[in-house]
Amino acid sequence: MVDTNADHDLIDEPQGPAESEGQAPTLKAFSLLQAVARSERPLSMAELSILLGMPKPTAYRIARMLERDGLLEREAGGRRYVAGRKLLGFAMEIVTASVRSAPRHAILETVSRQLGETANLGVMVANHVVYIDRVESAWPFGLRFEPGSRVPLHCTAMGKLFLSAQPRARQEQILGKVPLERYTENTITDPQRLLRELESIRAAGLGVDNQEFLAGVVCVAAPVVDASGATIAAIAISAPQARMNMNQAVQHAPLLRAAAQRLAETLALPAPERLAPERQTEAPPAPRPRRAARRG
């Protein structure tokens, strides 16, 4: 079994023929960042080495360099790697710029115009939901959140939708780290009750916020799913409860799901190679030596 937790101070070794003839250093660094970004959980050095087919000393050297530059971080209290704040910020700048100049913004405008309410597009970044685009309603009373704004996971429609798509172990891990702050009387702060809520949301395929984040405001969200079936974003509508109650908001699910499908088509992302959450990473078995054939 490979030691997936120990990251020893490895000495840089001279590059052998296979390494020197392989990817350029820049491409190796990009491949490592891509593996971390695509994974559904933090990755250890041994897992990165195996996933990338890269010698562990090389992977370690590149990871340490990326960590110093803020592109990678160690998970809290552990040695596995996650995307760093600098990388997340860079990614958000790219996504926000592309969204606002692409057909995706027009889809949000159409949803907002059809329902007369605010339409949002968001992604899960670390332990928050980040708005990457938003079209405000034409009503005088509006909820003013700019693209790039962060909102909690545990009490928002998009946040609970993202959480519901995670494996149960990952849900418990996130809820154990994120403070379940009470924002309104309706905010769910009990972890077990929230886990049951996530089961219902996963079954329905629709996230709901019944005045849990902002008093007097309801929200419903549908997932934007990529070619691999992973939830990569969410589209949501939010409105004052005085104009749209929770039952009325849920009735707009077909329109939201249709918009989510159109958004997924604009993304046109190929199915990424993901490391399964429950996969046990082991070293490949050593080849058995072949016996020399006997000569008669």
PDB file of C-alpha atoms in Angstrom:
ATOM      1  CA  MET A   1       0.000   0.000   0.000  1.00  0.00           C
ATOM      2  CA  VAL A   2       1.333   3.442  -0.904  1.00  0.00           C
ATOM      3  CA  ASP A   3       1.743   5.827   2.030  1.00  0.00           C
ATOM      4  CA  THR A   4      -0.715   8.507   0.929  1.00  0.00           C
ATOM      5  CA  ASN A   5      -0.151  10.811   3.887  1.00  0.00           C
ATOM      6  CA  ALA A   6       3.585  11.002   4.325  1.00  0.00           C
ATOM      7  CA  ASP A   7       5.237  13.814   2.350  1.00  0.00           C
ATOM      8  CA  HIS A   8       8.872  13.439   3.262  1.00  0.00           C
ATOM      9  CA  ASP A   9      11.490  16.027   2.414  1.00  0.00           C
ATOM     10  CA  LEU A  10      12.640  14.421  -0.767  1.00  0.00           C
ATOM     11  CA  ILE A  11      15.959  15.351  -2.302  1.00  0.00           C
ATOM     12  CA  ASP A  12      15.793  16.650  -5.853  1.00  0.00           C
ATOM     13  CA  GLU A  13      17.175  13.964  -8.077  1.00  0.00           C
ATOM     14  CA  PRO A  14      18.761  14.463 -11.504  1.00  0.00           C
ATOM     15  CA  GLN A  15      16.305  14.076 -14.319  1.00  0.00           C
ATOM     16  CA  GLY A  16      16.515  10.749 -16.045  1.00  0.00           C
ATOM     17  CA  PRO A  17      15.935  10.183 -19.744  1.00  0.00           C
ATOM     18  CA  ALA A  18      12.190   9.533 -19.328  1.00  0.00           C
ATOM     19  CA  GLU A  19      11.676  12.755 -17.397  1.00  0.00           C
ATOM     20  CA  SER A  20      13.854  14.960 -19.566  1.00  0.00           C
ATOM     21  CA  GLU A  21      12.128  13.744 -22.728  1.00  0.00           C
ATOM     22  CA  GLY A  22       8.636  14.148 -21.269  1.00  0.00           C
ATOM     23  CA  GLN A  23       6.592  17.277 -20.607  1.00  0.00           C
ATOM     24  CA  ALA A  24       8.207  20.660 -20.187  1.00  0.00           C
ATOM     25  CA  PRO A  25       8.319  21.913 -16.573  1.00  0.00           C
ATOM     26  CA  THR A  26       5.508  24.392 -17.243  1.00  0.00           C
ATOM     27  CA  LEU A  27       3.238  21.670 -18.620  1.00  0.00           C
ATOM     28  CA  LYS A  28       4.025  19.426 -15.665  1.00  0.00           C
ATOM     29  CA  ALA A  29       2.980  22.184 -13.282  1.00  0.00           C
ATOM     30  CA  PHE A  30      -0.198  22.761 -15.283  1.00  0.00           C
ATOM     31  CA  SER A  31      -0.989  19.024 -15.257  1.00  0.00           C
ATOM     32  CA  LEU A  32      -0.627  18.931 -11.487  1.00  0.00           C
ATOM     33  CA  LEU A  33      -2.897  21.980 -11.028  1.00  0.00           C
ATOM     34  CA  GLN A  34      -5.430  20.428 -13.388  1.00  0.00           C
ATOM     35  CA  ALA A  35      -5.467  17.164 -11.416  1.00  0.00           C
ATOM     36  CA  VAL A  36      -6.117  19.028  -8.155  1.00  0.00           C
ATOM     37  CA  ALA A  37      -8.805  21.212  -9.728  1.00  0.00           C
ATOM     38  CA  ARG A  38     -10.646  18.239 -11.225  1.00  0.00           C
ATOM     39  CA  SER A  39     -10.554  16.059  -8.127  1.00  0.00           C
ATOM     40  CA  GLU A  40     -13.602  15.824  -5.885  1.00  0.00           C
ATOM     41  CA  ARG A  41     -11.401  15.696  -2.770  1.00  0.00           C
ATOM     42  CA  PRO A  42      -7.929  16.736  -1.605  1.00  0.00           C
ATOM     43  CA  LEU A  43      -5.096  14.690  -3.111  1.00  0.00           C
ATOM     44  CA  SER A  44      -1.979  13.352  -1.462  1.00  0.00           C
ATOM     45  CA  MET A  45       1.455  13.476  -3.028  1.00  0.00           C
ATOM     46  CA  ALA A  46       1.378   9.730  -3.730  1.00  0.00           C
ATOM     47  CA  GLU A  47      -1.991  10.056  -5.488  1.00  0.00           C
ATOM     48  CA  LEU A  48      -0.743  12.951  -7.626  1.00  0.00           C
ATOM     49  CA  SER A  49       2.340  10.970  -8.575  1.00  0.00           C
ATOM     50  CA  ILE A  50       0.252   7.971  -9.676  1.00  0.00           C
ATOM     51  CA  LEU A  51      -2.424  10.018 -11.455  1.00  0.00           C
ATOM     52  CA  LEU A  52       0.151  11.950 -13.479  1.00  0.00           C
ATOM     53  CA  GLY A  53       2.591   9.083 -14.042  1.00  0.00           C
ATOM     54  CA  MET A  54       5.238  11.340 -12.545  1.00  0.00           C
ATOM     55  CA  PRO A  55       8.105  10.354 -10.207  1.00  0.00           C
ATOM     56  CA  LYS A  56       7.233  11.298  -6.659  1.00  0.00           C
ATOM     57  CA  PRO A  57      10.331  13.521  -6.200  1.00  0.00           C
ATOM     58  CA  THR A  58       9.315  15.488  -9.302  1.00  0.00           C
ATOM     59  CA  ALA A  59       5.689  15.817  -8.202  1.00  0.00           C
ATOM     60  CA  TYR A  60       6.826  16.886  -4.740  1.00  0.00           C
ATOM     61  CA  ARG A  61       9.194  19.514  -6.122  1.00  0.00           C
ATOM     62  CA  ILE A  62       6.519  21.019  -8.385  1.00  0.00           C
ATOM     63  CA  ALA A  63       3.838  20.953  -5.674  1.00  0.00           C
ATOM     64  CA  ARG A  64       6.103  22.760  -3.213  1.00  0.00           C
ATOM     65  CA  MET A  65       6.828  25.428  -5.819  1.00  0.00           C
ATOM     66  CA  LEU A  66       3.104  25.903  -6.532  1.00  0.00           C
ATOM     67  CA  GLU A  67       2.376  26.008  -2.808  1.00  0.00           C
ATOM     68  CA  ARG A  68       4.958  28.763  -2.283  1.00  0.00           C
ATOM     69  CA  ASP A  69       3.298  30.769  -5.060  1.00  0.00           C
ATOM     70  CA  GLY A  70      -0.178  30.387  -3.514  1.00  0.00           C
ATOM     71  CA  LEU A  71      -1.544  28.238  -6.331  1.00  0.00           C
ATOM     72  CA  LEU A  72      -1.844  25.159  -4.094  1.00  0.00           C
ATOM     73  CA  GLU A  73      -2.626  24.828  -0.389  1.00  0.00           C
ATOM     74  CA  ARG A  74      -2.598  22.012   2.158  1.00  0.00           C
ATOM     75  CA  GLU A  75      -5.994  21.113   3.571  1.00  0.00           C
ATOM     76  CA  ALA A  76      -6.516  22.293   7.121  1.00  0.00           C
ATOM     77  CA  GLY A  77      -4.781  19.901   9.513  1.00  0.00           C
ATOM     78  CA  GLY A  78      -3.623  17.593   6.732  1.00  0.00           C
ATOM     79  CA  ARG A  79      -1.010  17.052   4.049  1.00  0.00           C
ATOM     80  CA  ARG A  80      -3.229  16.647   1.040  1.00  0.00           C
ATOM     81  CA  TYR A  81      -3.389  19.366  -1.582  1.00  0.00           C
ATOM     82  CA  VAL A  82      -6.283  21.606  -2.631  1.00  0.00           C
ATOM     83  CA  ALA A  83      -6.509  24.604  -4.946  1.00  0.00           C
ATOM     84  CA  GLY A  84      -4.916  27.706  -3.439  1.00  0.00           C
ATOM     85  CA  ARG A  85      -6.565  31.094  -3.153  1.00  0.00           C
ATOM     86  CA  LYS A  86      -4.436  32.556  -5.916  1.00  0.00           C
ATOM     87  CA  LEU A  87      -5.504  29.796  -8.307  1.00  0.00           C
ATOM     88  CA  LEU A  88      -9.164  30.154  -7.319  1.00  0.00           C
ATOM     89  CA  GLY A  89      -9.014  33.900  -7.816  1.00  0.00           C
ATOM     90  CA  PHE A  90      -7.433  33.475 -11.232  1.00  0.00           C
ATOM     91  CA  ALA A  91     -10.066  30.920 -12.218  1.00  0.00           C
ATOM     92  CA  MET A  92     -12.878  33.197 -11.060  1.00  0.00           C
ATOM     93  CA  GLU A  93     -11.525  36.085 -13.144  1.00  0.00           C
ATOM     94  CA  ILE A  94     -11.492  33.877 -16.248  1.00  0.00           C
ATOM     95  CA  VAL A  95     -14.966  32.451 -15.644  1.00  0.00           C
ATOM     96  CA  THR A  96     -16.507  35.831 -14.826  1.00  0.00           C
ATOM     97  CA  ALA A  97     -15.010  37.455 -17.907  1.00  0.00           C
ATOM     98  CA  SER A  98     -16.198  34.653 -20.193  1.00  0.00           C
ATOM     99  CA  VAL A  99     -19.671  34.475 -18.661  1.00  0.00           C
ATOM    100  CA  ARG A 100     -20.447  38.156 -19.060  1.00  0.00           C
ATOM    101  CA  SER A 101     -19.471  38.182 -22.716  1.00  0.00           C
ATOM    102  CA  ALA A 102     -21.033  34.849 -23.685  1.00  0.00           C
ATOM    103  CA  PRO A 103     -24.514  33.421 -24.377  1.00  0.00           C
ATOM    104  CA  ARG A 104     -24.697  32.336 -20.750  1.00  0.00           C
ATOM    105  CA  HIS A 105     -25.501  35.879 -19.678  1.00  0.00           C
ATOM    106  CA  ALA A 106     -28.300  36.006 -22.253  1.00  0.00           C
ATOM    107  CA  ILE A 107     -29.793  32.831 -20.729  1.00  0.00           C
ATOM    108  CA  LEU A 108     -29.918  34.500 -17.315  1.00  0.00           C
ATOM    109  CA  GLU A 109     -31.518  37.578 -18.853  1.00  0.00           C
ATOM    110  CA  THR A 110     -34.206  35.426 -20.460  1.00  0.00           C
ATOM    111  CA  VAL A 111     -35.006  33.643 -17.179  1.00  0.00           C
ATOM    112  CA  SER A 112     -35.142  36.942 -15.292  1.00  0.00           C
ATOM    113  CA  ARG A 113     -37.401  38.506 -17.907  1.00  0.00           C
ATOM    114  CA  GLN A 114     -39.763  35.510 -18.035  1.00  0.00           C
ATOM    115  CA  LEU A 115     -40.179  35.338 -14.253  1.00  0.00           C
ATOM    116  CA  GLY A 116     -39.734  39.001 -13.437  1.00  0.00           C
ATOM    117  CA  GLU A 117     -37.252  38.099 -10.700  1.00  0.00           C
ATOM    118  CA  THR A 118     -33.499  37.974 -10.132  1.00  0.00           C
ATOM    119  CA  ALA A 119     -31.547  35.172 -11.828  1.00  0.00           C
ATOM    120  CA  ASN A 120     -28.171  33.987 -10.514  1.00  0.00           C
ATOM    121  CA  LEU A 121     -25.377  31.743 -11.756  1.00  0.00           C
ATOM    122  CA  GLY A 122     -22.976  30.415  -9.151  1.00  0.00           C
ATOM    123  CA  VAL A 123     -20.255  27.878  -8.468  1.00  0.00           C
ATOM    124  CA  MET A 124     -18.923  26.215  -5.343  1.00  0.00           C
ATOM    125  CA  VAL A 125     -15.505  27.537  -4.373  1.00  0.00           C
ATOM    126  CA  ALA A 126     -13.948  26.020  -1.250  1.00  0.00           C
ATOM    127  CA  ASN A 127     -16.675  26.355   1.403  1.00  0.00           C
ATOM    128  CA  HIS A 128     -18.770  29.079  -0.223  1.00  0.00           C
ATOM    129  CA  VAL A 129     -21.008  29.772  -3.177  1.00  0.00           C
ATOM    130  CA  VAL A 130     -19.556  32.428  -5.470  1.00  0.00           C
ATOM    131  CA  TYR A 131     -21.791  34.334  -7.883  1.00  0.00           C
ATOM    132  CA  ILE A 132     -20.196  34.452 -11.326  1.00  0.00           C
ATOM    133  CA  ASP A 133     -23.091  36.265 -12.995  1.00  0.00           C
ATOM    134  CA  ARG A 134     -26.374  37.825 -11.968  1.00  0.00           C
ATOM    135  CA  VAL A 135     -29.297  39.609 -13.615  1.00  0.00           C
ATOM    136  CA  GLU A 136     -31.333  41.758 -11.264  1.00  0.00           C
ATOM    137  CA  SER A 137     -35.111  42.035 -11.497  1.00  0.00           C
ATOM    138  CA  ALA A 138     -36.681  45.270 -12.704  1.00  0.00           C
ATOM    139  CA  TRP A 139     -38.568  45.691  -9.421  1.00  0.00           C
ATOM    140  CA  PRO A 140     -37.608  48.622  -7.156  1.00  0.00           C
ATOM    141  CA  PHE A 141     -36.811  46.199  -4.333  1.00  0.00           C
ATOM    142  CA  GLY A 142     -33.746  44.220  -5.337  1.00  0.00           C
ATOM    143  CA  LEU A 143     -31.110  42.018  -3.707  1.00  0.00           C
ATOM    144  CA  ARG A 144     -27.825  43.658  -4.555  1.00  0.00           C
ATOM    145  CA  PHE A 145     -25.050  41.071  -4.870  1.00  0.00           C
ATOM    146  CA  GLU A 146     -22.262  41.715  -7.340  1.00  0.00           C
ATOM    147  CA  PRO A 147     -20.546  38.927  -9.331  1.00  0.00           C
ATOM    148  CA  GLY A 148     -17.780  37.578  -7.122  1.00  0.00           C
ATOM    149  CA  SER A 149     -19.883  37.862  -3.979  1.00  0.00           C
ATOM    150  CA  ARG A 150     -19.703  34.894  -1.600  1.00  0.00           C
ATOM    151  CA  VAL A 151     -22.643  33.391   0.259  1.00  0.00           C
ATOM    152  CA  PRO A 152     -22.806  30.393   2.649  1.00  0.00           C
ATOM    153  CA  LEU A 153     -23.383  26.799   1.620  1.00  0.00           C
ATOM    154  CA  HIS A 154     -25.671  25.633   4.430  1.00  0.00           C
ATOM    155  CA  CYS A 155     -28.503  28.145   4.055  1.00  0.00           C
ATOM    156  CA  THR A 156     -28.714  29.019   0.357  1.00  0.00           C
ATOM    157  CA  ALA A 157     -30.464  27.171  -2.468  1.00  0.00           C
ATOM    158  CA  MET A 158     -27.324  26.856  -4.582  1.00  0.00           C
ATOM    159  CA  GLY A 159     -25.161  26.010  -1.591  1.00  0.00           C
ATOM    160  CA  LYS A 160     -27.380  23.176  -0.412  1.00  0.00           C
ATOM    161  CA  LEU A 161     -27.647  21.933  -3.992  1.00  0.00           C
ATOM    162  CA  PHE A 162     -23.845  21.750  -4.269  1.00  0.00           C
ATOM    163  CA  LEU A 163     -23.608  20.013  -0.896  1.00  0.00           C
ATOM    164  CA  SER A 164     -26.276  17.483  -1.885  1.00  0.00           C
ATOM    165  CA  ALA A 165     -24.161  16.434  -4.876  1.00  0.00           C
ATOM    166  CA  GLN A 166     -21.234  15.488  -2.626  1.00  0.00           C
ATOM    167  CA  PRO A 167     -20.711  11.979  -1.190  1.00  0.00           C
ATOM    168  CA  ARG A 168     -22.043  11.613   2.358  1.00  0.00           C
ATOM    169  CA  ALA A 169     -18.547  11.468   3.865  1.00  0.00           C
ATOM    170  CA  ARG A 170     -17.619  14.701   2.107  1.00  0.00           C
ATOM    171  CA  GLN A 171     -20.835  16.363   3.302  1.00  0.00           C
ATOM    172  CA  GLU A 172     -20.041  15.459   6.901  1.00  0.00           C
ATOM    173  CA  GLN A 173     -16.471  16.676   6.473  1.00  0.00           C
ATOM    174  CA  ILE A 174     -17.584  20.059   5.117  1.00  0.00           C
ATOM    175  CA  LEU A 175     -20.310  20.536   7.720  1.00  0.00           C
ATOM    176  CA  GLY A 176     -17.787  19.682  10.419  1.00  0.00           C
ATOM    177  CA  LYS A 177     -15.531  22.525   9.284  1.00  0.00           C
ATOM    178  CA  VAL A 178     -18.018  25.208   8.228  1.00  0.00           C
ATOM    179  CA  PRO A 179     -19.711  27.148  11.038  1.00  0.00           C
ATOM    180  CA  LEU A 180     -23.467  26.693  10.656  1.00  0.00           C
ATOM    181  CA  GLU A 181     -24.240  30.297  11.434  1.00  0.00           C
ATOM    182  CA  ARG A 182     -27.862  31.284  12.003  1.00  0.00           C
ATOM    183  CA  TYR A 183     -28.949  34.056   9.631  1.00  0.00           C
ATOM    184  CA  THR A 184     -32.734  33.893  10.140  1.00  0.00           C
ATOM    185  CA  GLU A 185     -35.256  31.964  12.204  1.00  0.00           C
ATOM    186  CA  ASN A 186     -35.466  29.424   9.350  1.00  0.00           C
ATOM    187  CA  THR A 187     -31.723  28.709   9.085  1.00  0.00           C
ATOM    188  CA  ILE A 188     -30.940  25.028   9.678  1.00  0.00           C
ATOM    189  CA  THR A 189     -28.048  24.845  12.129  1.00  0.00           C
ATOM    190  CA  ASP A 190     -28.365  21.231  13.285  1.00  0.00           C
ATOM    191  CA  PRO A 191     -25.975  19.056  11.208  1.00  0.00           C
ATOM    192  CA  GLN A 192     -28.178  15.949  11.259  1.00  0.00           C
ATOM    193  CA  ARG A 193     -31.258  17.858  10.203  1.00  0.00           C
ATOM    194  CA  LEU A 194     -29.250  19.530   7.444  1.00  0.00           C
ATOM    195  CA  LEU A 195     -28.015  16.140   6.202  1.00  0.00           C
ATOM    196  CA  ARG A 196     -31.638  14.964   5.951  1.00  0.00           C
ATOM    197  CA  GLU A 197     -32.447  18.149   4.039  1.00  0.00           C
ATOM    198  CA  LEU A 198     -29.595  17.413   1.629  1.00  0.00           C
ATOM    199  CA  GLU A 199     -31.001  13.924   0.984  1.00  0.00           C
ATOM    200  CA  SER A 200     -34.349  15.468  -0.024  1.00  0.00           C
ATOM    201  CA  ILE A 201     -32.639  18.021  -2.259  1.00  0.00           C
ATOM    202  CA  ARG A 202     -30.547  15.317  -3.926  1.00  0.00           C
ATOM    203  CA  ALA A 203     -33.685  13.237  -4.619  1.00  0.00           C
ATOM    204  CA  ALA A 204     -35.581  16.230  -6.019  1.00  0.00           C
ATOM    205  CA  GLY A 205     -32.617  17.637  -7.956  1.00  0.00           C
ATOM    206  CA  LEU A 206     -33.653  21.099  -6.828  1.00  0.00           C
ATOM    207  CA  GLY A 207     -32.142  23.335  -4.149  1.00  0.00           C
ATOM    208  CA  VAL A 208     -34.428  25.479  -1.990  1.00  0.00           C
ATOM    209  CA  ASP A 209     -33.937  28.364   0.420  1.00  0.00           C
ATOM    210  CA  ASN A 210     -37.119  29.193   2.315  1.00  0.00           C
ATOM    211  CA  GLN A 211     -36.062  32.475   3.967  1.00  0.00           C
ATOM    212  CA  GLU A 212     -33.001  30.732   5.423  1.00  0.00           C
ATOM    213  CA  PHE A 213     -30.331  33.231   4.368  1.00  0.00           C
ATOM    214  CA  LEU A 214     -32.299  36.468   4.115  1.00  0.00           C
ATOM    215  CA  ALA A 215     -35.550  37.006   5.980  1.00  0.00           C
ATOM    216  CA  GLY A 216     -38.427  37.463   3.571  1.00  0.00           C
ATOM    217  CA  VAL A 217     -36.536  36.077   0.551  1.00  0.00           C
ATOM    218  CA  VAL A 218     -37.027  32.686  -1.117  1.00  0.00           C
ATOM    219  CA  CYS A 219     -34.781  31.021  -3.678  1.00  0.00           C
ATOM    220  CA  VAL A 220     -34.795  27.875  -5.791  1.00  0.00           C
ATOM    221  CA  ALA A 221     -31.827  26.461  -7.762  1.00  0.00           C
ATOM    222  CA  ALA A 222     -31.255  23.851 -10.481  1.00  0.00           C
ATOM    223  CA  PRO A 223     -27.909  22.147 -11.208  1.00  0.00           C
ATOM    224  CA  VAL A 224     -25.778  22.742 -14.296  1.00  0.00           C
ATOM    225  CA  VAL A 225     -24.314  19.312 -15.040  1.00  0.00           C
ATOM    226  CA  ASP A 226     -21.298  18.516 -17.225  1.00  0.00           C
ATOM    227  CA  ALA A 227     -20.758  15.553 -19.533  1.00  0.00           C
ATOM    228  CA  SER A 228     -19.564  13.372 -16.643  1.00  0.00           C
ATOM    229  CA  GLY A 229     -22.728  14.028 -14.613  1.00  0.00           C
ATOM    230  CA  ALA A 230     -20.989  16.297 -12.106  1.00  0.00           C
ATOM    231  CA  THR A 231     -22.674  19.466 -10.849  1.00  0.00           C
ATOM    232  CA  ILE A 232     -20.332  22.242 -11.956  1.00  0.00           C
ATOM    233  CA  ALA A 233     -22.598  25.269 -11.450  1.00  0.00           C
ATOM    234  CA  ALA A 234     -26.152  26.197 -10.527  1.00  0.00           C
ATOM    235  CA  ILE A 235     -28.772  28.606 -11.779  1.00  0.00           C
ATOM    236  CA  ALA A 236     -31.205  30.087  -9.289  1.00  0.00           C
ATOM    237  CA  ILE A 237     -34.027  32.576  -9.001  1.00  0.00           C
ATOM    238  CA  SER A 238     -34.588  34.630  -5.873  1.00  0.00           C
ATOM    239  CA  ALA A 239     -37.512  36.842  -4.939  1.00  0.00           C
ATOM    240  CA  PRO A 240     -39.157  38.519  -1.963  1.00  0.00           C
ATOM    241  CA  GLN A 241     -41.613  36.169  -0.320  1.00  0.00           C
ATOM    242  CA  ALA A 242     -44.277  38.857  -0.728  1.00  0.00           C
ATOM    243  CA  ARG A 243     -44.097  38.428  -4.522  1.00  0.00           C
ATOM    244  CA  MET A 244     -43.294  34.712  -4.748  1.00  0.00           C
ATOM    245  CA  ASN A 245     -43.785  32.171  -1.977  1.00  0.00           C
ATOM    246  CA  MET A 246     -41.862  28.900  -1.778  1.00  0.00           C
ATOM    247  CA  ASN A 247     -44.607  26.835  -3.438  1.00  0.00           C
ATOM    248  CA  GLN A 248     -44.742  29.247  -6.359  1.00  0.00           C
ATOM    249  CA  ALA A 249     -40.955  29.263  -6.678  1.00  0.00           C
ATOM    250  CA  VAL A 250     -40.773  25.453  -6.892  1.00  0.00           C
ATOM    251  CA  GLN A 251     -43.325  25.480  -9.711  1.00  0.00           C
ATOM    252  CA  HIS A 252     -40.715  27.230 -11.880  1.00  0.00           C
ATOM    253  CA  ALA A 253     -38.440  24.173 -11.699  1.00  0.00           C
ATOM    254  CA  PRO A 254     -39.078  23.092 -15.344  1.00  0.00           C
ATOM    255  CA  LEU A 255     -38.023  26.528 -16.622  1.00  0.00           C
ATOM    256  CA  LEU A 256     -34.901  26.497 -14.445  1.00  0.00           C
ATOM    257  CA  ARG A 257     -33.936  22.974 -15.527  1.00  0.00           C
ATOM    258  CA  ALA A 258     -34.331  23.922 -19.187  1.00  0.00           C
ATOM    259  CA  ALA A 259     -32.119  26.962 -18.632  1.00  0.00           C
ATOM    260  CA  ALA A 260     -29.571  24.800 -16.802  1.00  0.00           C
ATOM    261  CA  GLN A 261     -29.465  22.446 -19.780  1.00  0.00           C
ATOM    262  CA  ARG A 262     -28.823  25.360 -22.142  1.00  0.00           C
ATOM    263  CA  LEU A 263     -26.072  26.606 -19.844  1.00  0.00           C
ATOM    264  CA  ALA A 264     -24.456  23.159 -19.825  1.00  0.00           C
ATOM    265  CA  GLU A 265     -24.488  23.142 -23.614  1.00  0.00           C
ATOM    266  CA  THR A 266     -22.670  26.482 -23.736  1.00  0.00           C
ATOM    267  CA  LEU A 267     -19.987  25.117 -21.447  1.00  0.00           C
ATOM    268  CA  ALA A 268     -19.503  22.027 -23.620  1.00  0.00           C
ATOM    269  CA  LEU A 269     -16.995  20.511 -21.224  1.00  0.00           C
ATOM    270  CA  PRO A 270     -15.653  17.002 -21.865  1.00  0.00           C
ATOM    271  CA  ALA A 271     -16.009  14.432 -19.102  1.00  0.00           C
ATOM    272  CA  PRO A 272     -12.900  14.914 -16.938  1.00  0.00           C
ATOM    273  CA  GLU A 273     -10.902  12.049 -15.526  1.00  0.00           C
ATOM    274  CA  ARG A 274     -11.862  12.174 -11.850  1.00  0.00           C
ATOM    275  CA  LEU A 275     -10.439  10.308  -8.912  1.00  0.00           C
ATOM    276  CA  ALA A 276     -13.393   8.486  -7.358  1.00  0.00           C
ATOM    277  CA  PRO A 277     -14.095   9.617  -3.781  1.00  0.00           C
ATOM    278  CA  GLU A 278     -13.933   6.098  -2.413  1.00  0.00           C
ATOM    279  CA  ARG A 279     -11.033   4.906  -4.536  1.00  0.00           C
ATOM    280  CA  GLN A 280      -8.115   3.438  -2.629  1.00  0.00           C
ATOM    281  CA  THR A 281      -4.831   4.460  -4.181  1.00  0.00           C
ATOM    282  CA  GLU A 282      -2.294   1.701  -4.243  1.00  0.00           C
ATOM    283  CA  ALA A 283       1.003   1.243  -5.936  1.00  0.00           C
ATOM    284  CA  PRO A 284       0.759  -0.859  -9.081  1.00  0.00           C
ATOM    285  CA  PRO A 285       1.929  -4.428  -8.479  1.00  0.00           C
ATOM    286  CA  ALA A 286       5.520  -5.081  -9.389  1.00  0.00           C
ATOM    287  CA  PRO A 287       5.900  -7.179 -12.549  1.00  0.00           C
ATOM    288  CA  ARG A 288       6.861 -10.774 -11.896  1.00  0.00           C
ATOM    289  CA  PRO A 289      10.232 -11.777 -13.277  1.00  0.00           C
ATOM    290  CA  ARG A 290       9.933 -14.080 -16.222  1.00  0.00           C
ATOM    291  CA  ARG A 291      11.835 -17.323 -16.191  1.00  0.00           C
ATOM    292  CA  ALA A 292      14.136 -17.901 -19.051  1.00  0.00           C
ATOM    293  CA  ALA A 293      12.793 -20.471 -21.425  1.00  0.00           C
ATOM    294  CA  ARG A 294      14.568 -23.772 -21.221  1.00  0.00           C
ATOM    295  CA  ARG A 295      16.435 -24.797 -24.273  1.00  0.00           C
ATOM    296  CA  GLY A 296      16.223 -28.427 -25.201  1.00  0.00           C
TER     297      GLY A 296
END
